[in-house]
Coordinates of C-alpha atoms in Angstrom, one line a residue:
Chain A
X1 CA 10.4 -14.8 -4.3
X2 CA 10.4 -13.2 -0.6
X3 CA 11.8 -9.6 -2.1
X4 CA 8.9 -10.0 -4.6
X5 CA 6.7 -10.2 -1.4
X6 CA 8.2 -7.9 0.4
X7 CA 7.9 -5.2 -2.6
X8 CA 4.2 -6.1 -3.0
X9 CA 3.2 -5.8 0.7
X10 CA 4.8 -2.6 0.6
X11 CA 3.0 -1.3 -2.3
X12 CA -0.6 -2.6 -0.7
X13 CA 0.2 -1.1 2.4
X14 CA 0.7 2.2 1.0
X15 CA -2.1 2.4 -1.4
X16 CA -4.4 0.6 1.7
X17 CA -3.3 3.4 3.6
X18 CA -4.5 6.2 1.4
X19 CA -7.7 4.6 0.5
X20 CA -9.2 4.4 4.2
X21 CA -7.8 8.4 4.7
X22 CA -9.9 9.0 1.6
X23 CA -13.2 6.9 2.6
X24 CA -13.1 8.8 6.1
X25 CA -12.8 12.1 4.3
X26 CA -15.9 11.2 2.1
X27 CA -17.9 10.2 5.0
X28 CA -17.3 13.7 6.6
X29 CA -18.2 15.5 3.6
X30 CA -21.4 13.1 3.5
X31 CA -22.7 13.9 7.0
X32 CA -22.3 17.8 5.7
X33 CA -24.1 16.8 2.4
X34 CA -27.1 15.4 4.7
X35 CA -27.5 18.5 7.0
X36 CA -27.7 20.9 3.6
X37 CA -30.1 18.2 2.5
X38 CA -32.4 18.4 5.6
X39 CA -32.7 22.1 5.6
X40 CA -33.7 22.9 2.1
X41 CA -36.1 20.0 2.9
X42 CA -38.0 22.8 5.1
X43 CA -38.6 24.9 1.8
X44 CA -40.9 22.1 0.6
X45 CA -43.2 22.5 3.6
X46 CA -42.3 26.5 4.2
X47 CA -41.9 27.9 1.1
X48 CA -42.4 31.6 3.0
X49 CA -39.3 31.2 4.8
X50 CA -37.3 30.7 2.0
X51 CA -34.9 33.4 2.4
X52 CA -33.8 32.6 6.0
X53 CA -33.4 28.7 5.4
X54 CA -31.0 29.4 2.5
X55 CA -28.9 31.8 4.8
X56 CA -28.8 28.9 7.3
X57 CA -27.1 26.9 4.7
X58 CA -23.9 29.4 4.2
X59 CA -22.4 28.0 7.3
X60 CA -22.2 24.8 5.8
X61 CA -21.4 25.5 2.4
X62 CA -18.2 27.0 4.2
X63 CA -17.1 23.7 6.1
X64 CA -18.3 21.6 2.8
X65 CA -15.4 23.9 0.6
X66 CA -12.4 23.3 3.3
X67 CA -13.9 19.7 3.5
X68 CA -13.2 19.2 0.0
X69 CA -10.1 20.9 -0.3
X70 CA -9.0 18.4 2.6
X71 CA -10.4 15.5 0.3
X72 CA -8.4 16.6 -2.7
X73 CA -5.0 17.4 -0.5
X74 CA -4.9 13.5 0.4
X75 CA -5.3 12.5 -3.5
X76 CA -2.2 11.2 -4.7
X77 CA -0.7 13.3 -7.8
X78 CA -1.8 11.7 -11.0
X79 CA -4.2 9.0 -9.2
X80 CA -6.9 11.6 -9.3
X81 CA -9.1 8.2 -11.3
X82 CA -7.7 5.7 -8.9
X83 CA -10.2 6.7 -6.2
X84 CA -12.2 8.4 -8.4
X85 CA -15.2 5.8 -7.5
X86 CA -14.6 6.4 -3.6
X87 CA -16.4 9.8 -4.3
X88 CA -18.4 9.7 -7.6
X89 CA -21.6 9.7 -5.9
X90 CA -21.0 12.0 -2.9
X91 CA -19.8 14.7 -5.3
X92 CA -22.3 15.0 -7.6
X93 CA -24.7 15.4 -4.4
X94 CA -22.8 18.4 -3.6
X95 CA -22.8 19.5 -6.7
X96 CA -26.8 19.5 -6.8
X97 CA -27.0 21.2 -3.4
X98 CA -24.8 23.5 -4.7
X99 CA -26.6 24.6 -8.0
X100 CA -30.0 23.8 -6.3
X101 CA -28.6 26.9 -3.6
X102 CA -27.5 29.1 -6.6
X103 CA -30.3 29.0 -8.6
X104 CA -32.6 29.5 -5.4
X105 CA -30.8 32.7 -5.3
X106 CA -29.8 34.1 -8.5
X107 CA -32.2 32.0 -11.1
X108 CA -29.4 31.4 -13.5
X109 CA -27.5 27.9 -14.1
X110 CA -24.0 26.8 -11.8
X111 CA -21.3 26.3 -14.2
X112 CA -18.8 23.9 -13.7
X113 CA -15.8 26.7 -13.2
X114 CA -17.8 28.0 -10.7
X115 CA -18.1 24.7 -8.7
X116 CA -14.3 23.9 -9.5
X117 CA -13.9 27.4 -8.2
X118 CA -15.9 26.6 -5.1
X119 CA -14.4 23.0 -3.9
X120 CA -10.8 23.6 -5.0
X121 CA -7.7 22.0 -3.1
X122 CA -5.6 23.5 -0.2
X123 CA -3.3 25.0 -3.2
X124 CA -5.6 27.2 -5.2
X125 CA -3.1 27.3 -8.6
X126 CA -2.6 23.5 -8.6
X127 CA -3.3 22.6 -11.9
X128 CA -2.5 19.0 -11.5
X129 CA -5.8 18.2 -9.2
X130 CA -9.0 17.8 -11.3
X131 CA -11.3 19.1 -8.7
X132 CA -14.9 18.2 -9.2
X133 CA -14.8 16.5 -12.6
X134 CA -17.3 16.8 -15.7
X135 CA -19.3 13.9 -15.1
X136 CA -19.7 14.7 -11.5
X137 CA -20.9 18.0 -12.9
X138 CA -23.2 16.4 -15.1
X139 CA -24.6 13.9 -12.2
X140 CA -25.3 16.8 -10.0
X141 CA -27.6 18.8 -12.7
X142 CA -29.6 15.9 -13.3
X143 CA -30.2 15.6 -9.4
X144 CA -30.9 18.8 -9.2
X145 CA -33.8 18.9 -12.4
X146 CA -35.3 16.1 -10.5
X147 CA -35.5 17.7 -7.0
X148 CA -36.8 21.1 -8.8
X149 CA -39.8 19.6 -10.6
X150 CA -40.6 18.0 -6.5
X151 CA -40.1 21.5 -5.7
X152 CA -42.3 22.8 -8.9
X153 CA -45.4 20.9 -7.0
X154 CA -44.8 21.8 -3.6
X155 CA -44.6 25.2 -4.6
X156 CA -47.9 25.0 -6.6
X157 CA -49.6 23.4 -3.5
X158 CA -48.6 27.1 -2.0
X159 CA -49.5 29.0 -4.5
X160 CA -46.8 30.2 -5.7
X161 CA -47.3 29.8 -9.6
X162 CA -44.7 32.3 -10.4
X163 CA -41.6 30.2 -9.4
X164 CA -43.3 26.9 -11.1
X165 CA -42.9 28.8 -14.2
X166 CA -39.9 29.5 -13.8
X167 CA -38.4 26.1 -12.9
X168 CA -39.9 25.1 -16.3
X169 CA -38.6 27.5 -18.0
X170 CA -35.0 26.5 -16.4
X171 CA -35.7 23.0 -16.8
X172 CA -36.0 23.2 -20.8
X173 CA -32.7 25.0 -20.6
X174 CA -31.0 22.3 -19.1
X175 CA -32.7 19.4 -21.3
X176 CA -31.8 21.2 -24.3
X177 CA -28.4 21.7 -23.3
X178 CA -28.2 17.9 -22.3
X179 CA -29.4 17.3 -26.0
X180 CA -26.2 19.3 -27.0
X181 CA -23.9 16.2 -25.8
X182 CA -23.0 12.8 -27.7
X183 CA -24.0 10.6 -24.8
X184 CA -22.9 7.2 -24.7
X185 CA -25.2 4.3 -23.4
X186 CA -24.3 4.7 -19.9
X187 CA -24.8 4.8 -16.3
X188 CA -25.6 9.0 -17.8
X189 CA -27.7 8.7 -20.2
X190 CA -30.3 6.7 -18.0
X191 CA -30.2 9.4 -15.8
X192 CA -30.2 12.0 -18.8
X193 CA -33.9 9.9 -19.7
X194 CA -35.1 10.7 -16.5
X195 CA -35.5 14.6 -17.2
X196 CA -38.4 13.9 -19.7
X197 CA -40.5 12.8 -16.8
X198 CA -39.6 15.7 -14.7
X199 CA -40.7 18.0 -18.0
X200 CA -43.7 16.2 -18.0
X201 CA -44.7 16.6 -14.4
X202 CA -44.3 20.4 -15.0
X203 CA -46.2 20.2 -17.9
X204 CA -49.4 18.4 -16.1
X205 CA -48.7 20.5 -13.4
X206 CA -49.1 23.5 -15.5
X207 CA -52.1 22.7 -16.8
X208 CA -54.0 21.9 -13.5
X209 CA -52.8 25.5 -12.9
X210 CA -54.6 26.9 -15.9
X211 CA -57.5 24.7 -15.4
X212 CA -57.8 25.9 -12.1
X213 CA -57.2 29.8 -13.2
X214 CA -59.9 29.2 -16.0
X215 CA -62.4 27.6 -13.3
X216 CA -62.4 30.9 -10.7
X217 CA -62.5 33.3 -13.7
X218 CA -65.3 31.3 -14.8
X219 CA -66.8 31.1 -11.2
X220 CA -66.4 35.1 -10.8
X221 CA -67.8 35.9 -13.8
X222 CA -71.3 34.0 -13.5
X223 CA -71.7 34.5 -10.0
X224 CA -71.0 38.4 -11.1
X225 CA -73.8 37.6 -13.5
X226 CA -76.0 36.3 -11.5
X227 CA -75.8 38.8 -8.9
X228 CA -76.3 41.6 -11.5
X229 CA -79.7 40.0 -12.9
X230 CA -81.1 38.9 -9.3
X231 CA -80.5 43.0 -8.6
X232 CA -81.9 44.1 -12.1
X233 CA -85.4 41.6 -11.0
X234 CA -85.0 43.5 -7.6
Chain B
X1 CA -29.5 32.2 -19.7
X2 CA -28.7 32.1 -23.4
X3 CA -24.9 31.1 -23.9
X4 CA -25.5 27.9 -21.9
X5 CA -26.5 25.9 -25.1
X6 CA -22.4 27.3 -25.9
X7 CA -21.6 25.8 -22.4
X8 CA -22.9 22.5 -23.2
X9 CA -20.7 22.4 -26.7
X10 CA -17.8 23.0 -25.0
X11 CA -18.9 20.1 -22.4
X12 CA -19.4 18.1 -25.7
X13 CA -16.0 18.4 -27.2
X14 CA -14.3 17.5 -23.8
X15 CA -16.9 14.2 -23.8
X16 CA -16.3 13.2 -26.9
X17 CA -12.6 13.0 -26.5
X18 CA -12.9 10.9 -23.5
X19 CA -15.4 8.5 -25.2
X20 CA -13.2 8.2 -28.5
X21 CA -9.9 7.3 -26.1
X22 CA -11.8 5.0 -24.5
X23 CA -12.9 3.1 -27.6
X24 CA -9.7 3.0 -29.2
X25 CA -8.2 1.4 -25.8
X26 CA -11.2 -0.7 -25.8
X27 CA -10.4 -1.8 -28.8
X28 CA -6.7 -2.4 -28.6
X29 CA -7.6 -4.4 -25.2
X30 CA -10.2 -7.1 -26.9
X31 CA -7.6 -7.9 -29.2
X32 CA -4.6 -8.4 -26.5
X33 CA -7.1 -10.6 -24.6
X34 CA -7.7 -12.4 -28.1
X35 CA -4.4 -13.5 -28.8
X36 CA -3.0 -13.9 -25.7
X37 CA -5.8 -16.8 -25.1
X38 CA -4.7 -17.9 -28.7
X39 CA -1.3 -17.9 -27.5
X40 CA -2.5 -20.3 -24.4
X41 CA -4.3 -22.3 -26.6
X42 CA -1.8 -22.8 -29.3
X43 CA 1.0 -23.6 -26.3
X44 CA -1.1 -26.8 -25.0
X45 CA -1.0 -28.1 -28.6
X46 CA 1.5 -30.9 -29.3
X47 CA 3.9 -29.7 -31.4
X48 CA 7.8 -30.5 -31.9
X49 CA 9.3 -28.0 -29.3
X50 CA 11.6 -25.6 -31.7
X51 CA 9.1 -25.0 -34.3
X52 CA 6.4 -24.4 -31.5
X53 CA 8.8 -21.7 -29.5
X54 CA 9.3 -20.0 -32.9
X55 CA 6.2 -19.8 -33.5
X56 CA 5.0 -18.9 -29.8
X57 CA 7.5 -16.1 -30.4
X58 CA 5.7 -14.1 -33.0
X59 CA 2.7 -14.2 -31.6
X60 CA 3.5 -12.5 -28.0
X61 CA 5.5 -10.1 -30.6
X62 CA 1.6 -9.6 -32.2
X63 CA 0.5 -9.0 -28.7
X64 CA 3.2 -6.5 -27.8
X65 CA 2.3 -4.5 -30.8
X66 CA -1.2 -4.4 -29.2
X67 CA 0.0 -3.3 -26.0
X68 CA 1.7 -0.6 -27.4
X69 CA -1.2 0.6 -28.9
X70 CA -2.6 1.3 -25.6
X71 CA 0.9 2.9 -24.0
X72 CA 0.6 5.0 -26.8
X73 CA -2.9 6.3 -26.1
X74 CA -1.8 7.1 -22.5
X75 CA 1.2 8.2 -22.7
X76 CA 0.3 11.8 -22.3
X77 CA 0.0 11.5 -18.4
X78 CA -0.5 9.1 -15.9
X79 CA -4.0 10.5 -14.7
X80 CA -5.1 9.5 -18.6
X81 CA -4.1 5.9 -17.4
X82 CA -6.5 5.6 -14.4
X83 CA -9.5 6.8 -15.9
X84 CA -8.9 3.8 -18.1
X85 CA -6.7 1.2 -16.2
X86 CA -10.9 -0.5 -15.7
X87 CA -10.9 -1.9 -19.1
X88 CA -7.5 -2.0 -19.9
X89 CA -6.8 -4.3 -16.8
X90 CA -8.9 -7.0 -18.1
X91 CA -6.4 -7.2 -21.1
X92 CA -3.2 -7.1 -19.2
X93 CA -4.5 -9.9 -16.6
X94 CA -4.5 -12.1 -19.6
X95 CA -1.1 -11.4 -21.6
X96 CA 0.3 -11.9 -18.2
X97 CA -0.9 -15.4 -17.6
X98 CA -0.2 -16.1 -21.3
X99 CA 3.6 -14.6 -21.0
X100 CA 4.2 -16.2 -18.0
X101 CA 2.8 -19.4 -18.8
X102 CA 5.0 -19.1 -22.3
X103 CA 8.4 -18.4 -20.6
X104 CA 7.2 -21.4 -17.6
X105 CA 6.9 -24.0 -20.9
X106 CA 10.3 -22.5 -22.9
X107 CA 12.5 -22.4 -19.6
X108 CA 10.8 -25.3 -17.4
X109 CA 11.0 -22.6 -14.8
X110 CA 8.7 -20.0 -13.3
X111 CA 9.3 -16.7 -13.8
X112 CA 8.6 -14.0 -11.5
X113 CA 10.2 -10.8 -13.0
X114 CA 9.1 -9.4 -16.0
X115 CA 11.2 -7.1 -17.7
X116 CA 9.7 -3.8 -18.7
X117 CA 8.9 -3.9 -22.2
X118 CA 7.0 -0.5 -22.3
X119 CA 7.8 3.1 -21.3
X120 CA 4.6 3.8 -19.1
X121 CA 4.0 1.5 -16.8
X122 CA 0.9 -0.6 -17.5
X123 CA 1.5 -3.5 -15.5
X124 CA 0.4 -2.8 -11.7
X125 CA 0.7 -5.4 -8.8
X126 CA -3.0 -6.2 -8.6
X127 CA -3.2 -7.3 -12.3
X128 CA 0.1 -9.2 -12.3
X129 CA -1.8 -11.5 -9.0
X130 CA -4.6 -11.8 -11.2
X131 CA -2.3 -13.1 -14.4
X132 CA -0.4 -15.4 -12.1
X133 CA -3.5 -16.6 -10.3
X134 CA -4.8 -17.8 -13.5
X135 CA -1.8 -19.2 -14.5
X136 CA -2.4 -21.6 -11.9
X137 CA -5.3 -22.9 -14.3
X138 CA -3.5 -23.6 -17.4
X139 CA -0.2 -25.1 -15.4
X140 CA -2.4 -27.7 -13.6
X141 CA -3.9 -28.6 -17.8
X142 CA -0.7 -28.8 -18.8
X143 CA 0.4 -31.4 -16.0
X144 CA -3.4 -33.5 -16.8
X145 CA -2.7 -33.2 -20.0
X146 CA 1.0 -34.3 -19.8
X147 CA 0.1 -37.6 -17.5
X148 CA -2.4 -38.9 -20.1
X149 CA 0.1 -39.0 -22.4
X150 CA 2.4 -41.4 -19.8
X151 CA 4.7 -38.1 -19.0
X152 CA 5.1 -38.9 -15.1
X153 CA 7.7 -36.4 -14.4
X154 CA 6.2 -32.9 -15.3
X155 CA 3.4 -32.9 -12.6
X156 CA 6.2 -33.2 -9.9
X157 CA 7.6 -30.1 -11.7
X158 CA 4.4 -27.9 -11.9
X159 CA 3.5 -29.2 -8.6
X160 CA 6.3 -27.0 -6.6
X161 CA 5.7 -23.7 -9.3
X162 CA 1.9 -24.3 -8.0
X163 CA 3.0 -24.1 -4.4
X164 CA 5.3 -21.7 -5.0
X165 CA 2.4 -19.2 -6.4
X166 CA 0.0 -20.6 -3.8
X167 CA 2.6 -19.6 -0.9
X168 CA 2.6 -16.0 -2.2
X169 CA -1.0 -15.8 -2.5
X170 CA -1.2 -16.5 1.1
X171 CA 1.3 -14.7 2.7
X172 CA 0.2 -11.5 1.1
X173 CA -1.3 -8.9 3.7
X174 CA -4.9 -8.2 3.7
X175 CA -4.9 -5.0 1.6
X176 CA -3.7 -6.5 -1.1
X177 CA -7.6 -7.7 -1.6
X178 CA -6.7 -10.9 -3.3
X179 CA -9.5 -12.2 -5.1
X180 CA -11.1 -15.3 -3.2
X181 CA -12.7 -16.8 -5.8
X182 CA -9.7 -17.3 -7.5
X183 CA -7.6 -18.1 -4.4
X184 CA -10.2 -21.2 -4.0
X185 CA -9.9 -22.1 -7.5
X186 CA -5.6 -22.2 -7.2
X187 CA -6.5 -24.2 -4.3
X188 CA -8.4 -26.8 -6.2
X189 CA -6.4 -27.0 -8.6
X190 CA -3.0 -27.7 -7.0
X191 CA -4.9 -30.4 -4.9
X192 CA -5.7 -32.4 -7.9
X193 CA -2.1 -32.3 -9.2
X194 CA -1.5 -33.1 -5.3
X195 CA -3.5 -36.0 -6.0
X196 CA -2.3 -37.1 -9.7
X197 CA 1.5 -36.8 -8.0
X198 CA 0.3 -39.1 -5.1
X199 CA -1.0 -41.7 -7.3
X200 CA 1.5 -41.5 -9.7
X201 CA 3.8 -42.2 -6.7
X202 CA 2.1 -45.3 -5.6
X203 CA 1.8 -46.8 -8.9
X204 CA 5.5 -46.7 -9.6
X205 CA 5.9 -48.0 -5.8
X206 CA 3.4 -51.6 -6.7
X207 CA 5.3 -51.5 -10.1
X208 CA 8.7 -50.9 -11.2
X209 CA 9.0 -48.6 -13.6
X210 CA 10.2 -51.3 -16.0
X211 CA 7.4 -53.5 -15.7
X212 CA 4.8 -50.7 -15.9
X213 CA 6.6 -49.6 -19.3
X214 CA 6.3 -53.6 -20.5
X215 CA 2.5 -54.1 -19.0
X216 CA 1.1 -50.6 -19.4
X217 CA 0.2 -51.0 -23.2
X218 CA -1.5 -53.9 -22.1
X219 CA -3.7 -51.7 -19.4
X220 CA -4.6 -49.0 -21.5
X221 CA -7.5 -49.5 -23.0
X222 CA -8.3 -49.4 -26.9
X223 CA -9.0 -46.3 -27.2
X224 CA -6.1 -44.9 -25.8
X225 CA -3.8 -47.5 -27.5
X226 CA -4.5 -45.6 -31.0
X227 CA -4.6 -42.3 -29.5
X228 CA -0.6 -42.9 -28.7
X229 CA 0.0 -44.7 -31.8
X230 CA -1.5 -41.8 -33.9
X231 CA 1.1 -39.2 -31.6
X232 CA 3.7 -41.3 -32.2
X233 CA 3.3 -41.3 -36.1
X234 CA 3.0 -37.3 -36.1
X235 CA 6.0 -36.6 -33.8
X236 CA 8.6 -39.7 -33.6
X237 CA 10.9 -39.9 -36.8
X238 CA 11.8 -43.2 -36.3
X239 CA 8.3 -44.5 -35.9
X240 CA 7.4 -42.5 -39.4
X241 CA 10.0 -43.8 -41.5
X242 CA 9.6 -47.4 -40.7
X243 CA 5.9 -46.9 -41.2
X244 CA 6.7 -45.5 -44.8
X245 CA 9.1 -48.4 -45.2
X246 CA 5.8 -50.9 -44.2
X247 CA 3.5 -49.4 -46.7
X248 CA 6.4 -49.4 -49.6
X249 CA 6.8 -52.7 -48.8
X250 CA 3.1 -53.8 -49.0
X251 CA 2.6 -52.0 -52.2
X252 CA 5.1 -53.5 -53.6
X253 CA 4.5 -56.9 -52.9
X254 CA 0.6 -55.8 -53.8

């Protein structure tokens, strides 16, 4: 009975151990994950200064990466899913800041190599560490279709119709390629339901747009009118 | 901007794989949880002791079969196992209290150790404490049930395999993130066998144990009278056979 004991404490103490190394870890990468947050929080309010606030974040998409690799040096070989649930949430957040950065820049999707590229461990050819997994993946686009149909109305606000065309335009990318996968009913596919609002924010937004377009053309047009006839009574 | 619909069919294949493992473990895991409560279930029936061992037997053989099932599906790596071990633990919490409460009845000891049966390792610490903390439960039936039947000797017995597990529980550190609700259960539990010990104790000490064999058919009320009459025509030879005799008699006479 006592070596039974023995064996067991050991065994908690160990695993105890690892866990609280991993939970400090994540709450480092989460403090990083808030400051990217609360700059691209200025682009709602300053879309002008776009530009400058997205080279601000570079900085900290350089601590996030060694962050990570940190994070997935302390995970145990082959427990990758044991403490899995210590970071589900916090990586899909990067993930979205990530791709939300990206496609600021370079209007195309993130993949998930790309990420996995990005937040990698210490050892770059480990093939044993999962890295940032699918779902996480997954999590992270949905966050980001969400934040980018806020963005979509903030940017209308500023006139900038050009970009809210083109978020909707990404946005049916990324629902169709959602409808591509067999998704279970799950903590996912809740989320995955959530995109059909965003869509149909766009859409509404779109059409005030046009409504509002239609309106001054219609404005300009009589007043031209009018002007024209009060000269030709002159 | 166009291949991504290819993207998301590659990110299909690799979810459909996962979900298709996991309902395949899912499965096999509902069905050890099945028998090994069967197995509990059939081991508090009253039963002559070699046929019920034999039978006992095959049925944790059943359940290994299921188990196997799972280490099959895993046994490709062990990072397969932890994106799983959430439902399969539920399953192996179970067969342990069932195995363990199988070998306590067949040895009248309490075993600790179980031998590995299986070439991955499913059983991990934290599931075994949950098996053992429910075996708790079903040894504290057993005793209940084994005093209403005038048994006065197995509660002692159970009684020191209770402590024994309760001990453990406590002295474990605190990482080991026992379950409290089940730690408060054990504890309720082993008082009331505390208890049924106790007053076991006392009755034996304001009657000798002869008298309270002479007077106790007396005591009990109706009720229980035929219930002990009926056990002892199912499972005491002796009793049968001069029962048969009886009724040949009668009818003959008749």
């Amino acid at each position: 009975m006592e070596d039974v004991l023995l064996k067991l404490t050991e065994n908690f103490e160990e695993e105890n151990s690892t866990h609280e190394q991993i939970i400090n870890s994540v709450k480092e990468i989460k403090v990083i994950n808030a400051q990217i947050d609360f700059l691209l929080e200025k682009i709602h309010s300053k879309p002008n200064e776009m530009n400058e606030i997205l080279n601000q974040t570079k900085e900290f998409q350089e601590t996030l990466q060694q962050k990570y690799s940190s994070l997935f040096d302390l995970i145990p070989k082959g427990k990758y899913y044991k403490y899995y649930y210590l970071w589900k949430a916090t990586g899909s957040q990067s993930v979205f800041l990530i791709a939300i950065i990206h496609w600021f820049e370079n209007k195309t999707l993130i993949t998930q190599e790309t990420v996995k590229n990005l937040f990698h461990p210490s050892n770059k050819e480990d093939i044993s560490q999962i890295g940032i997994d699918l779902e996480n993946y997954l999590f992270g686009l949905i966050q980001l279709s969400n934040e980018l149909s806020r963005f979509a109305g903030t940017f209308a606000s500023h006139g900038k119709y050009q970009l809210v065309q083109e978020i909707q335009n990404f946005l049916n990318v990324i629902y169709n390629g959602f409808k591509c996968l067999n998704l279970k009913n799950d903590d996912l596919r809740r989320r995955f339901d959530t995109l059909k609002y965003d869509l149909k924010r766009l859409e509404s937004i779109q059409t005030d747009i046009h409504k509002l377009k239609g309106f001054e053309t219609f404005l300009e047009k009589n007043f031209q009118e009018k002007d024209e006839m009060e000269i030709d009574q002159k | 901007m166009e291949n991504i619909e290819g993207i998301f069919e590659n990110y299909r294949t690799e979810f459909d794989e996962i979900n298709n493992k996991r309902n395949r473990i899912d499965i096999a895991r509902k069905d050890v949880t099945i028998f090994s409560k069967r197995l509990i279930f059939f081991l508090h029936r009253d039963m002559p002791n070699q046929n019920k061992f034999k039978e006992a037997q095959k049925k944790l053989e059943q359940i290994h079969q299921k188990i196997q099932i799972i280490a099959d599906e895993i046994s490709t790596d062990e990072e397969c196992f932890w994106r799983y071990s959430f439902t399969i633990s539920w399953g192996i919490e179970e067969y342990i209290e069932a195995v363990l409460f199988y070998y306590y009845l067949k040895d009248n000891k309490l075993k600790i150790k179980i031998r590995k049966k299986f070439k991955n390792n499913l059983i991990f610490p934290k599931d075994y404490l949950g098996g053992l903390a429910d075996l708790t439960g079903e040894l504290m039936r057993y005793s209940t049930d084994a005093v209403a039947h005038g048994d006065t000797q197995t509660p002692i017995k159970v009684l020191e395999a209770i402590q024994q597990i309760y001990s453990l529980f406590i002295s474990l550190p605190r990482s080991a993130k026992v379950d409290m609700n089940k730690l408060s259960v054990m504890e309720t539990s082993m008082k009331k066998i505390e208890n049924i010990c106790f007053k076991i104790q006392l009755a034996q000490e304001e009657f000798p144990k002869v008298i309270l064999d002479e007077t106790l058919p007396q005591i009990i009320p109706q009720k229980a009278k035929i219930l002990t009459k009926k056990r002892k025509n199912n499972y005491d030879p002796q009793f049968k056979q001069s029962k048969e005799q009886k009724e040949q008699k009668e009818s003959k006479e008749n």
